[in-house]
Tab-separated table of C-alpha atoms and ligand atoms in Angstrom:
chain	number	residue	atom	x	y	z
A	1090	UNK	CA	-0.921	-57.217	34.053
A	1091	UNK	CA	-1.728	-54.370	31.551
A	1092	UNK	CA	-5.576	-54.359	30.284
A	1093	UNK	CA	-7.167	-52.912	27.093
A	1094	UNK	CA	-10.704	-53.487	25.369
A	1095	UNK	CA	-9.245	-54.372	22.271
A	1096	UNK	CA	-5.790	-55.680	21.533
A	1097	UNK	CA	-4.968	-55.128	18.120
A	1098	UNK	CA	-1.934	-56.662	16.516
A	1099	UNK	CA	-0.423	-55.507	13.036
A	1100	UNK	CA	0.923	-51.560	12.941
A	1101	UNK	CA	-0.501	-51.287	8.766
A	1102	UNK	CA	-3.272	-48.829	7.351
A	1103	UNK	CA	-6.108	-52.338	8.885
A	1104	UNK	CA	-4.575	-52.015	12.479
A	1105	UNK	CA	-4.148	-47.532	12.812
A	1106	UNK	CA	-7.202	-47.437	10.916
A	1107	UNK	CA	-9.105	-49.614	13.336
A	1108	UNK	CA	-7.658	-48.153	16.893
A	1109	UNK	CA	-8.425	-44.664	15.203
A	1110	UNK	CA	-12.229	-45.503	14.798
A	1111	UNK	CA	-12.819	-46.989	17.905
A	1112	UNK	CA	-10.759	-44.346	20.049
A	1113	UNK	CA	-13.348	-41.873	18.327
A	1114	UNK	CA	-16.384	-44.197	19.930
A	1115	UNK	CA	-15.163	-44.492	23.194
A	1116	UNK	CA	-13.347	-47.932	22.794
A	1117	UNK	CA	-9.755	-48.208	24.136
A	1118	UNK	CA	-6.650	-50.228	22.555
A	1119	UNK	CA	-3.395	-51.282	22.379
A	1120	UNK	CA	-1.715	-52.031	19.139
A	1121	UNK	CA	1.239	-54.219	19.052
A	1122	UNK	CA	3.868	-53.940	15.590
A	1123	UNK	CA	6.478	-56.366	15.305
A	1124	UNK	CA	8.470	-53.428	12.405
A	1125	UNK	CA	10.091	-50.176	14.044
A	1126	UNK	CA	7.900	-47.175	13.362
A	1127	UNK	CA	10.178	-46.368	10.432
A	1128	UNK	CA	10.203	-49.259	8.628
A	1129	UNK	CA	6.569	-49.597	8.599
A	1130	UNK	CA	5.947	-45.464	7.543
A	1131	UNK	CA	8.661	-46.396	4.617
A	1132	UNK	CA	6.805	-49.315	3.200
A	1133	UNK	CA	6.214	-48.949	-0.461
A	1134	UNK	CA	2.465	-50.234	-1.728
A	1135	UNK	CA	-0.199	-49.721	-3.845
A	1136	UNK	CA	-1.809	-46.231	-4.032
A	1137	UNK	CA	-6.004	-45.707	-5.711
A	1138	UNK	CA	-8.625	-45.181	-2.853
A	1139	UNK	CA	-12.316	-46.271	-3.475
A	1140	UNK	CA	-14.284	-43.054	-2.387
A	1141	UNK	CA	-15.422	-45.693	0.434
A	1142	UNK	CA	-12.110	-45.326	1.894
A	1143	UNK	CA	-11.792	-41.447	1.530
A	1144	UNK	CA	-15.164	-40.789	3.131
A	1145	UNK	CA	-13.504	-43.455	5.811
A	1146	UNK	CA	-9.627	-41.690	6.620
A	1147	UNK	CA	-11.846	-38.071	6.481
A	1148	UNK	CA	-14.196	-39.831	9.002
A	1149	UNK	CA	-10.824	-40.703	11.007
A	1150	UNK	CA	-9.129	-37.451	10.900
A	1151	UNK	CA	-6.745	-38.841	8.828
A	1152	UNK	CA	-8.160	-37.492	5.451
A	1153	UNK	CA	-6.817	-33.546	5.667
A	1154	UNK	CA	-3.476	-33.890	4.076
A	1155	UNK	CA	-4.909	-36.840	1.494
A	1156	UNK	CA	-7.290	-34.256	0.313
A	1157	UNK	CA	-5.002	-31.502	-0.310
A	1158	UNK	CA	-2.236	-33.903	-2.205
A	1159	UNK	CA	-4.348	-36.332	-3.598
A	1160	UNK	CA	-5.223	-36.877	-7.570
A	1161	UNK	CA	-8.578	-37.384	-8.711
A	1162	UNK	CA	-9.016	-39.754	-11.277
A	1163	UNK	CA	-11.753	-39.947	-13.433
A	1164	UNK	CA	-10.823	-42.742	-15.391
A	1165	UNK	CA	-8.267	-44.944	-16.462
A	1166	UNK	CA	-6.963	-46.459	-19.670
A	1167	UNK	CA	-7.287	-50.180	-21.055
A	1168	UNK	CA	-4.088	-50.437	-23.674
A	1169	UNK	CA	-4.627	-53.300	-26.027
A	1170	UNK	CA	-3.675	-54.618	-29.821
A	1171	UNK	CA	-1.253	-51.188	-29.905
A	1172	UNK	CA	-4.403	-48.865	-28.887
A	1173	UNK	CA	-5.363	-47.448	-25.188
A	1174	UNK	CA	-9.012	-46.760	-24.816
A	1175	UNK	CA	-10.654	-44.680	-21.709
A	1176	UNK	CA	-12.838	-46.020	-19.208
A	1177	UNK	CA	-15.086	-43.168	-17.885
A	1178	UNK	CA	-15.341	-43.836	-14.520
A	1179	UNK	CA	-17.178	-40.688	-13.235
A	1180	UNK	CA	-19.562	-40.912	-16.909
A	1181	UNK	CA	-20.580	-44.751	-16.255
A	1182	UNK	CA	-20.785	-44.370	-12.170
A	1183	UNK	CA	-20.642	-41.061	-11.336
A	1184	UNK	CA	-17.944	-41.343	-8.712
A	1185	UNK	CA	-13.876	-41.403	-9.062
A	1186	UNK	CA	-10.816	-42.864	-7.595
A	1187	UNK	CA	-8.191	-40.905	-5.635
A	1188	UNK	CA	-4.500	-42.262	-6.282
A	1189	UNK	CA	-2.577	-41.213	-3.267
A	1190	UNK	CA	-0.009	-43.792	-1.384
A	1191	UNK	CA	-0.585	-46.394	0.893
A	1192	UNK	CA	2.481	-45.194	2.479
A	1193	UNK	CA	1.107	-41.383	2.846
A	1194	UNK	CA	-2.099	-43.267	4.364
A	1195	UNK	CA	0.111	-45.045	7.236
A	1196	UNK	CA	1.919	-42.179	7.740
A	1197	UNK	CA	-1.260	-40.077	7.823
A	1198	UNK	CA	-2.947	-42.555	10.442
A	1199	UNK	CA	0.320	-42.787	12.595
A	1200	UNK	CA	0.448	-39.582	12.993
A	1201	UNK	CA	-3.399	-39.301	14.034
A	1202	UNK	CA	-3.393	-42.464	16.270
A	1203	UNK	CA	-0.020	-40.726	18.532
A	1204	UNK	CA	-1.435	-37.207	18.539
A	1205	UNK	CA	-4.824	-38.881	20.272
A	1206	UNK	CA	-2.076	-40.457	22.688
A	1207	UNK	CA	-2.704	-43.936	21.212
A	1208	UNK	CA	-0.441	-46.905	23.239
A	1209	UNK	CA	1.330	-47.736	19.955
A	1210	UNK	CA	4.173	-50.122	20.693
A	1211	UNK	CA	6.377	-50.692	17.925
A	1212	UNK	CA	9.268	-53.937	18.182
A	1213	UNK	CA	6.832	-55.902	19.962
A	1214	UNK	CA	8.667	-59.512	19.210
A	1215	UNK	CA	7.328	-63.349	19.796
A	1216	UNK	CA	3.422	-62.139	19.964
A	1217	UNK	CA	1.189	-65.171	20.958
A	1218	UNK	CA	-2.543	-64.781	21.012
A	1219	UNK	CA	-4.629	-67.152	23.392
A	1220	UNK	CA	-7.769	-67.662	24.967
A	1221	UNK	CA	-10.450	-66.289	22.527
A	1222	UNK	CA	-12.468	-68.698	22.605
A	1223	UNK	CA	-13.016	-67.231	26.864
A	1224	UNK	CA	-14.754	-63.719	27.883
A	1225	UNK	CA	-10.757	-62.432	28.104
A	1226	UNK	CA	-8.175	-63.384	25.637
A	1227	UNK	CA	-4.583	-62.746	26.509
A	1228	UNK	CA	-1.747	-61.428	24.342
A	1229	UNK	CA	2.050	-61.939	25.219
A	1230	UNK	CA	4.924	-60.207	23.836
A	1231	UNK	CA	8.318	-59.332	24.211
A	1232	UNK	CA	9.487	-55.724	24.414
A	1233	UNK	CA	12.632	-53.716	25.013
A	1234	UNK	CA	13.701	-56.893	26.268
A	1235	UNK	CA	11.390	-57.938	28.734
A	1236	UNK	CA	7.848	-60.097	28.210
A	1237	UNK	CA	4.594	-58.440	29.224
A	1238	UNK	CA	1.260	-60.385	29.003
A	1239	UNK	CA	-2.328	-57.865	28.046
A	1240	UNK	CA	-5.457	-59.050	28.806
A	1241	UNK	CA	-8.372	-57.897	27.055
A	1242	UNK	CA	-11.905	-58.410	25.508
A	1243	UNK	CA	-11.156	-58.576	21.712
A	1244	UNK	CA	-8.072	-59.586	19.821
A	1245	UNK	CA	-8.028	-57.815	16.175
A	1246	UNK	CA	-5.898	-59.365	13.857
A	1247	UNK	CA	-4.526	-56.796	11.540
A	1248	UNK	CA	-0.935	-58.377	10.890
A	1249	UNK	CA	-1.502	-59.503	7.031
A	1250	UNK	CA	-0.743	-62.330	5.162
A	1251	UNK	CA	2.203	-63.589	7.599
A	1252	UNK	CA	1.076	-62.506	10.831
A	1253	UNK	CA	0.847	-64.631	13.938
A	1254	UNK	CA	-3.354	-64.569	14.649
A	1255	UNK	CA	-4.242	-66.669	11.585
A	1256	UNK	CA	-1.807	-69.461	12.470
A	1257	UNK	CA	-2.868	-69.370	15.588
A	1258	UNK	CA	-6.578	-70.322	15.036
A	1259	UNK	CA	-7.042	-73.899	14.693
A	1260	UNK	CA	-6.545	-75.478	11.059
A	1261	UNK	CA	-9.483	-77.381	11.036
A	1262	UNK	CA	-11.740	-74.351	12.406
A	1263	UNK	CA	-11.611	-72.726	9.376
A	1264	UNK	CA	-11.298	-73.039	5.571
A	1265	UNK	CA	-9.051	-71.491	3.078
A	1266	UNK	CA	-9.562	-70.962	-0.609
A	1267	UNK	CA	-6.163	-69.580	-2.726
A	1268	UNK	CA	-4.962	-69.400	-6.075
A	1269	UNK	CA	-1.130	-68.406	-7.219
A	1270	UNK	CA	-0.096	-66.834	-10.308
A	1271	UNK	CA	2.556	-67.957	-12.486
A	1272	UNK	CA	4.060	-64.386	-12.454
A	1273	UNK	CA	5.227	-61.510	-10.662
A	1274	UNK	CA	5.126	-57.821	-10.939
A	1275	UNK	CA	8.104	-56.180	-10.792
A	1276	UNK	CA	7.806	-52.817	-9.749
A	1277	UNK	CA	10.185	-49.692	-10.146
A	1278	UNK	CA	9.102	-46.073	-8.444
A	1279	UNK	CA	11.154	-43.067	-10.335
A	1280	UNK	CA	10.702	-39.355	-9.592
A	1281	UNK	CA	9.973	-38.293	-13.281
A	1282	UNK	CA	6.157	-37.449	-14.626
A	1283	UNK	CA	3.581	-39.977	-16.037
A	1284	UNK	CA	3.253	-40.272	-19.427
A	1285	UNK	CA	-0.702	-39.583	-18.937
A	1286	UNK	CA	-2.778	-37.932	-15.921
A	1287	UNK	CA	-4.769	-41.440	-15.861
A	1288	UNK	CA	-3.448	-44.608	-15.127
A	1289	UNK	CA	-2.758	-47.503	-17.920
A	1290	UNK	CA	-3.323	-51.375	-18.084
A	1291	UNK	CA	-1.830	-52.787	-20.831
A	1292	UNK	CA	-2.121	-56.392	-22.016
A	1293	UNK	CA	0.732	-57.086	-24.325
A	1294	UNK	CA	2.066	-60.663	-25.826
A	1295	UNK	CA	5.132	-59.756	-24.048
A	1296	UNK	CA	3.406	-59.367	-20.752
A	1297	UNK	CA	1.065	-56.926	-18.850
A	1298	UNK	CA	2.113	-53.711	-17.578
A	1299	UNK	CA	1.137	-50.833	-15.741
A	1300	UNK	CA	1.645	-47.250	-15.714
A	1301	UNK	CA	0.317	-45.641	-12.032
A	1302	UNK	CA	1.812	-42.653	-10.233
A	1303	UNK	CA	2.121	-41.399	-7.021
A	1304	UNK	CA	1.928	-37.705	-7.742
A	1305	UNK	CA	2.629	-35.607	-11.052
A	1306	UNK	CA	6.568	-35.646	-10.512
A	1307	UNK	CA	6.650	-39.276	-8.989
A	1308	UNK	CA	6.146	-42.332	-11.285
A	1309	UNK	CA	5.222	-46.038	-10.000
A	1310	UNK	CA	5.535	-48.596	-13.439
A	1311	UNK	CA	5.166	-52.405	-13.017
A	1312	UNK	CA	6.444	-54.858	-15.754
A	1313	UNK	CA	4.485	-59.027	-15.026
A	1314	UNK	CA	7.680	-61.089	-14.491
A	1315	UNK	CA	8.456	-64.726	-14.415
A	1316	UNK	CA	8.463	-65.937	-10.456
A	1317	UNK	CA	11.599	-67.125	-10.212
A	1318	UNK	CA	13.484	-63.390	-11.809
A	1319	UNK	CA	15.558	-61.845	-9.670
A	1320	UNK	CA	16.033	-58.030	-9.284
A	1321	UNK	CA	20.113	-57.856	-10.082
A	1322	UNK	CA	18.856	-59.410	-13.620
A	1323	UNK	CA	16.442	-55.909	-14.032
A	1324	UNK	CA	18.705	-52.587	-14.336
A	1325	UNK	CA	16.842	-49.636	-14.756
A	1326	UNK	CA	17.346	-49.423	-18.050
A	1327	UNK	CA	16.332	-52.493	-18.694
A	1328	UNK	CA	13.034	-51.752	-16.995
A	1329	UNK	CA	12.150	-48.945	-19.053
A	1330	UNK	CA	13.122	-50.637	-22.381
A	1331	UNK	CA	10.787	-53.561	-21.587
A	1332	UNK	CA	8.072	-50.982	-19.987
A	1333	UNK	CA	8.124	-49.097	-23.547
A	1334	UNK	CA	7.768	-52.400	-25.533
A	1335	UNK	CA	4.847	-53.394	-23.851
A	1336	UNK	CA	2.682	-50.038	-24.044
A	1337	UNK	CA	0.653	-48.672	-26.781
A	1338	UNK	CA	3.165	-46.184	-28.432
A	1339	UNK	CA	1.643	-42.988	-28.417
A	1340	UNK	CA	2.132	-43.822	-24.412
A	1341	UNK	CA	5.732	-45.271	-24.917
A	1342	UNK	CA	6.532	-42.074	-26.536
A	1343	UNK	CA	5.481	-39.938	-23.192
A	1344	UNK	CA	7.394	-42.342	-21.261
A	1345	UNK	CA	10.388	-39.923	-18.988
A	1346	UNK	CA	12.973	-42.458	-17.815
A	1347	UNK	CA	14.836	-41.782	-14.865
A	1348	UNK	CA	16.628	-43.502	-11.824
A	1349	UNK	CA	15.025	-45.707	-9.645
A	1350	UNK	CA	13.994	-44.636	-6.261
A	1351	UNK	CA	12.457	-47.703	-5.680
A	1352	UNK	CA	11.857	-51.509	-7.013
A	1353	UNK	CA	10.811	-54.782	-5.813
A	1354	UNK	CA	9.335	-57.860	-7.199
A	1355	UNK	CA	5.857	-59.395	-5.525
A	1356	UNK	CA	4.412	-62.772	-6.554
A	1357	UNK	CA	0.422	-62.416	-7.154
A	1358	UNK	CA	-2.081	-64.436	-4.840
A	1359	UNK	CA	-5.744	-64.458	-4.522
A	1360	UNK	CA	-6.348	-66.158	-0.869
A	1361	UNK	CA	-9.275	-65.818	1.352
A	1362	UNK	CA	-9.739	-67.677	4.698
A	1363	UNK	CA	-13.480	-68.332	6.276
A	1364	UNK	CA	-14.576	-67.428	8.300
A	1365	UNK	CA	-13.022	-64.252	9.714
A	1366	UNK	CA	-14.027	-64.558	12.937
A	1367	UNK	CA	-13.356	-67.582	15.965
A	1368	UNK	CA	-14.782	-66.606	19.051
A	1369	UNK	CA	-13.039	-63.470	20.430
A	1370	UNK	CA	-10.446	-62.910	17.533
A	1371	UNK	CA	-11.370	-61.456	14.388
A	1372	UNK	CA	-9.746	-61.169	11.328
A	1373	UNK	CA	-9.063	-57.920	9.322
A	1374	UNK	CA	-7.565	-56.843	6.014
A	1375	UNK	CA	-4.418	-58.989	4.561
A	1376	UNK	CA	-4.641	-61.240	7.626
A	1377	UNK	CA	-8.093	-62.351	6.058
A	1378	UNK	CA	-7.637	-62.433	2.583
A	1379	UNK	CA	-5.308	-61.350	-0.616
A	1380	UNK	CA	-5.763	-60.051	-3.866
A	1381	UNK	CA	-3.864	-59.808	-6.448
A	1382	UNK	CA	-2.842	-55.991	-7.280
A	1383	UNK	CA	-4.591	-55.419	-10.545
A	1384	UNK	CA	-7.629	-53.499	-9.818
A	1385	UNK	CA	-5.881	-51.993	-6.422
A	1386	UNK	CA	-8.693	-53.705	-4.129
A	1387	UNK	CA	-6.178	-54.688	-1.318
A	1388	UNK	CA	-6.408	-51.073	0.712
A	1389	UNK	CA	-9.566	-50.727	0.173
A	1390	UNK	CA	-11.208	-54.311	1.357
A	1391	UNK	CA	-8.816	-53.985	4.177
A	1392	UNK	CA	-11.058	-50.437	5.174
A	1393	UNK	CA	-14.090	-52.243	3.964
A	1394	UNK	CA	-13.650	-54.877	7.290
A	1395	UNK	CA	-12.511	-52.542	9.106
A	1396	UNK	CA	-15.508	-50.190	8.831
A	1397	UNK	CA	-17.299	-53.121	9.363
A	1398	UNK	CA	-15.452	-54.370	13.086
A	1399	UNK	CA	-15.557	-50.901	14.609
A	1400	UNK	CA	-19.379	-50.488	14.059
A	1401	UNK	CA	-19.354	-53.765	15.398
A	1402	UNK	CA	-17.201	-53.138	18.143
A	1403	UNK	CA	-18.759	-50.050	19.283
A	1404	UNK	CA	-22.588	-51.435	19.203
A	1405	UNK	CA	-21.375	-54.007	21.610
A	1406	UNK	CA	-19.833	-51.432	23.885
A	1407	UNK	CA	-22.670	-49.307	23.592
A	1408	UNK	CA	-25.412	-51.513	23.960
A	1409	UNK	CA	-23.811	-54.947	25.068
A	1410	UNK	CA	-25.443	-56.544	21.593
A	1411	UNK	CA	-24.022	-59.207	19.485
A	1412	UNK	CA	-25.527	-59.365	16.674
A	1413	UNK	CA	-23.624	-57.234	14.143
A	1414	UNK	CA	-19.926	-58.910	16.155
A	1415	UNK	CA	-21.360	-62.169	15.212
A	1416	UNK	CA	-22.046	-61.032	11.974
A	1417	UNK	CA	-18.833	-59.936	11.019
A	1418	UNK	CA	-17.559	-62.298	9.392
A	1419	UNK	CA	-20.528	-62.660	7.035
A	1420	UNK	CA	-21.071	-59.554	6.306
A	1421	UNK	CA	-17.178	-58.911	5.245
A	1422	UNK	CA	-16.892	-62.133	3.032
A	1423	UNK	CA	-19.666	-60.820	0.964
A	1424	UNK	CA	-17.545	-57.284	-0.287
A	1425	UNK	CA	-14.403	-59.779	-0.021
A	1426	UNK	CA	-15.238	-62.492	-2.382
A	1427	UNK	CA	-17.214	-59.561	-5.365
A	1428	UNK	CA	-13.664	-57.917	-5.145
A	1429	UNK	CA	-11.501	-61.197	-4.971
A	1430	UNK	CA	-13.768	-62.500	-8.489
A	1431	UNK	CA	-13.227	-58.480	-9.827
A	1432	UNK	CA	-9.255	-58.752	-9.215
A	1433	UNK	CA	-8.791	-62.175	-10.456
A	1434	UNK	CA	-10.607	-61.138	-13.690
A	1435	UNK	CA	-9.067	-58.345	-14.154
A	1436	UNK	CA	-5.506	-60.206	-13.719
A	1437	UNK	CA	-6.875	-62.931	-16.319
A	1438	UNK	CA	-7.892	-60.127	-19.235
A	1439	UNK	CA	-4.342	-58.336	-18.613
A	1440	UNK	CA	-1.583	-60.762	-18.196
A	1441	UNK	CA	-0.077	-63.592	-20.045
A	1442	UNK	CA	-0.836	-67.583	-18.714
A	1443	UNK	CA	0.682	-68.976	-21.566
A	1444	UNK	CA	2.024	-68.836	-25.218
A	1445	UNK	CA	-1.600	-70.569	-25.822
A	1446	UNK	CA	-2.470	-68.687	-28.919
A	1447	UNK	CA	-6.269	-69.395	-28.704
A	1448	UNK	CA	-6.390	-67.768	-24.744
A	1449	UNK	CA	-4.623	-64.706	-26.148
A	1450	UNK	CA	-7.362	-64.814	-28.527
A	1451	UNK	CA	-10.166	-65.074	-25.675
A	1452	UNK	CA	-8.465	-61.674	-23.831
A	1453	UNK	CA	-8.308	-59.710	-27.370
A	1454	UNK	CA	-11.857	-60.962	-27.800
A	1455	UNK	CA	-13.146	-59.296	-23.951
A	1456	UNK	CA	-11.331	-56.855	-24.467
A	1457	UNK	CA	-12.940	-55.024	-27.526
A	1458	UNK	CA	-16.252	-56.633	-26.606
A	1459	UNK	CA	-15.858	-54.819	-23.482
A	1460	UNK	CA	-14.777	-51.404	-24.482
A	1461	UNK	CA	-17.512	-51.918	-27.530
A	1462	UNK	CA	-20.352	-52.429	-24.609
A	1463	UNK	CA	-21.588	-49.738	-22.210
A	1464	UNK	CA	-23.344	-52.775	-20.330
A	1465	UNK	CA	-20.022	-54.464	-19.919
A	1466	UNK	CA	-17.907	-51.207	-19.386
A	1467	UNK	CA	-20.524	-49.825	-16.469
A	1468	UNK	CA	-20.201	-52.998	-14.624
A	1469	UNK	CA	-15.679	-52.859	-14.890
A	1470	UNK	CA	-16.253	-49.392	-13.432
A	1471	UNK	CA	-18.610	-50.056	-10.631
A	1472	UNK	CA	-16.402	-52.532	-9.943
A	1473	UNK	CA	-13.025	-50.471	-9.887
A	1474	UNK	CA	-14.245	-47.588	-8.389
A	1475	UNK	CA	-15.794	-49.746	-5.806
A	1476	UNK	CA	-19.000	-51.562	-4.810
A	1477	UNK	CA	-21.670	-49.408	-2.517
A	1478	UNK	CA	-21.922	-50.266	1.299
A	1479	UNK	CA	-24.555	-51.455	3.031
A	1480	UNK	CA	-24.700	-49.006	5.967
A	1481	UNK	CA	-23.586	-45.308	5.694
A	1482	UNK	CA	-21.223	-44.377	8.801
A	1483	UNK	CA	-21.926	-43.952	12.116
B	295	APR	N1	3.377	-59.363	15.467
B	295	APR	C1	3.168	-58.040	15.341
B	295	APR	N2	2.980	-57.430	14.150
B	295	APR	C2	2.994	-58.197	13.045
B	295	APR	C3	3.188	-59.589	13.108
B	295	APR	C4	3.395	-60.179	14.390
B	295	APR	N3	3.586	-61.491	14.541
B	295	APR	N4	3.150	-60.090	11.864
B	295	APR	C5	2.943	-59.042	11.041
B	295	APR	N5	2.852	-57.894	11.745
B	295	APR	C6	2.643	-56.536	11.217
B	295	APR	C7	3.446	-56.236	9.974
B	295	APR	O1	4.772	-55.835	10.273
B	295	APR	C8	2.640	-55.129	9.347
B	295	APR	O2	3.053	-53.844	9.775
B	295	APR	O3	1.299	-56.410	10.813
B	295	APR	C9	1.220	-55.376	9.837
B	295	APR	C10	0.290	-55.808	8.714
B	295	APR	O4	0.145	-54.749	7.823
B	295	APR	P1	-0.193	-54.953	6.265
B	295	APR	O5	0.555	-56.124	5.725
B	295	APR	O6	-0.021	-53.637	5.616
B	295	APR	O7	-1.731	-55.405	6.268
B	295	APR	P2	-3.057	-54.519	6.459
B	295	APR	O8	-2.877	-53.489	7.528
B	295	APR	O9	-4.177	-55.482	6.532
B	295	APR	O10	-3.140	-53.666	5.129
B	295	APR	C11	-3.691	-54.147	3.958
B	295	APR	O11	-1.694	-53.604	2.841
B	295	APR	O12	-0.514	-55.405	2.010
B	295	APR	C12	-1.309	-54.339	1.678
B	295	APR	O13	-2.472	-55.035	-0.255
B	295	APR	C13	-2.544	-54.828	1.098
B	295	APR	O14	-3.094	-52.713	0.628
B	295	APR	C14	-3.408	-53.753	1.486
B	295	APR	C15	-3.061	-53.388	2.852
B	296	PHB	C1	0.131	-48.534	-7.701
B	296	PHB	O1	0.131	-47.330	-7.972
B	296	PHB	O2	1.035	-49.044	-7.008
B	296	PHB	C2	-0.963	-49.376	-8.226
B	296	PHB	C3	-2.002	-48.771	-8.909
B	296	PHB	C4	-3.022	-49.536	-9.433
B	296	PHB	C5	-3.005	-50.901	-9.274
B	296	PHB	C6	-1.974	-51.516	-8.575
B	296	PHB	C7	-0.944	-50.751	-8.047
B	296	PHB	O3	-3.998	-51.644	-9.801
């Protein structure tokens, strides 16, 4: 029966990240992906790193490439009542945001984790977690068509929102708080320039949207939908036409159309699960908890935990101590929940609920009495470019 200290299941930025940082403190691994190594390098998300999460791939040895191709962002833009106004990040905090791929960051971390010889195993089907609440929990899997069974010390879950290590903790062990959205963002990727070198949030009574990029040829726009739209009703062109309609025109003007690499349509979800932790298994990133994408948080609360579980991790195999293992889950839930109230207001300022004409009134209201008020604007930016940690890295 194979053996590893940690057995960490889920193949995204939570999982590599994770078996990076505790291969670099001694503490061995085995991660287990249901996706092919392809499909999971190809995955188009979200793309603005907290400097939390730089500092964190650099830490990793995952960070060389992301600082050579990555943009720094010193602000972004607010569009509202046919304006856009600037919020100064690096003026009101005096730190950035650094919009470069979640997909670059997998394949960045990948490519770390198999140079250090990491046991990644890709296709791993019908993974079962058990034991955790005993010294050594067992994983079983099927693989290249034959089942193997891996004992170990720790079971990480790190396989998101769907994965296998939530559902298999028991229902009334833990407690789980979740609100849906009556939209969607539909999403279309297009290799032509942003209209601006900043992104752009813009509330319109059409609908939010969003202008983001991935680089300064490569162009990521999302239009809110209705939940129930389906992507054969969205050609390209009509895309663009409703982008345009919804942005403050001196931006719709800059807008290059072009054809779509890429689109998709994702329902929004705030979710959170407590606690994180049940005996031996821990829960990390999208396993854990969800956001919805406005504000970009997901990445970067999925490093926040996981900073938090290898420190963990690697006091306990230093040492033999508890204390910060057992803490985990506290200690996580605090970051979680500040960026979980930060996303979900930033969704309810930006979108449309309803044809309600006194809530559209409430949003125009925040809105100028936030980009009148350095008080209010400070505490959007702290916010966005992320909240300070605790504990500087070991
Ligand atoms: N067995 C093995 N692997 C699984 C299983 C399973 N039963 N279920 C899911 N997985 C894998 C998925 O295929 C995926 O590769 O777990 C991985 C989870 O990765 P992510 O969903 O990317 O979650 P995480 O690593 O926590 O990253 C969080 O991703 O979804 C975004 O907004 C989110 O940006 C955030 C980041
Ligand atoms: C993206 O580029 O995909 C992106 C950027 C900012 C967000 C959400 C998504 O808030």
């Amino acid at each position: 029966m194979a053996r590893t200290q940690v057995a960490i299941i889920g193949a995204g930025p939570s999982g590599l990240l994770l078996s990076q940082l505790l291969h670099q403190h001694g503490v061995d691994s085995v991660v287990l992906e249901r996706r092919s190594r392809e499909y999971v390098a190809g995955r188009i998300r979200a793309g603005v790193l907290e400097q939390g999460t730089v500092d964190l791939l650099v830490q990793a040895n995952a960070g060389e490439r992301m600082l050579n191709e990555r943009l720094v962002h010193d602000g972004f833009a607010l569009g509202f009542a046919g304006k856009s106004f600037r919020v100064d990040l690096r003026g009101l905090t005096g730190n950035a945001v650094s919009v470069y791929g979640q997909t670059e960051v997998t394949k960045d971390l990948m490519e770390t984790r198999i140079a250090a010889g990491a046991r990644l195993i890709f296709e791993a089907h019908d993974v079962s977690v058990e034991g955790f609440d005993r010294a050594h929990p067992t994983v079983h899997y099927s693989h290249g068509g034959r089942t193997h069974t891996l004992t170990c010390d720790f079971i990480a879950g790190c396989d998101g929102y769907h994965g296998v290590c939530r559902q298999s903790i028991p229902t009334e062990a833990m407690q789980s708080f979740e609100r849906i959205y009556p939209f969607g963002w539909l999403g279309i990727l297009a290799d032509v320039p942003p209209p601006a070198h900043e992104l752009i949030y813009s509330n319109h009574e059409r609908g939010f949207a969003l202008c983001s990029m991935r680089s300064v040829h490569r162009s990521r726009y999302y239009v809110q939908c209705g939940l129930d739209e389906k992507l054969e009703a969205w050609p390209d062109v009509r895309i663009w036409d409703e982008l345009r309609r919804r942005l403050p025109a001196s931006v719709a003007d800059a807008v290059v159309t072009g054809p779509s690499v890429e689109k998709s349509i994702a329902p929004l979800r705030s979710f959170v699960v407590e606690p994180l932790k049940f005996g031996r298994l821990f829960l990390v990133g999208d396993a854990g908890h969800i956001v919805p994408p406005t504000g970009a948080k997901g990445l970067n609360l999925a490093a926040a935990d996981v900073r938090v579980l290898y420190r963990a991790l690697a006091e306990y195999y230093r040492t033999g101590r508890e204390e910060l293992i057992d803490g985990y889950s506290a200690q996580c839930l605090r970051r979680i929940w500040k960026a979980v109230r930060f996303s979900w207001w930033f969704t309810s300022i930006t979108h449309k609920f309803s044809e309600d004409p006194f809530s559209r009134r409430m949003q125009l209201a925040e809105l100028d009495y936030l980009t009148g008020s350095s008080a209010a604007l400070t505490s959007v930016a702290e916010n966005y470019v992320g909240l300070p940690f605790e504990n500087p890295p070991i």
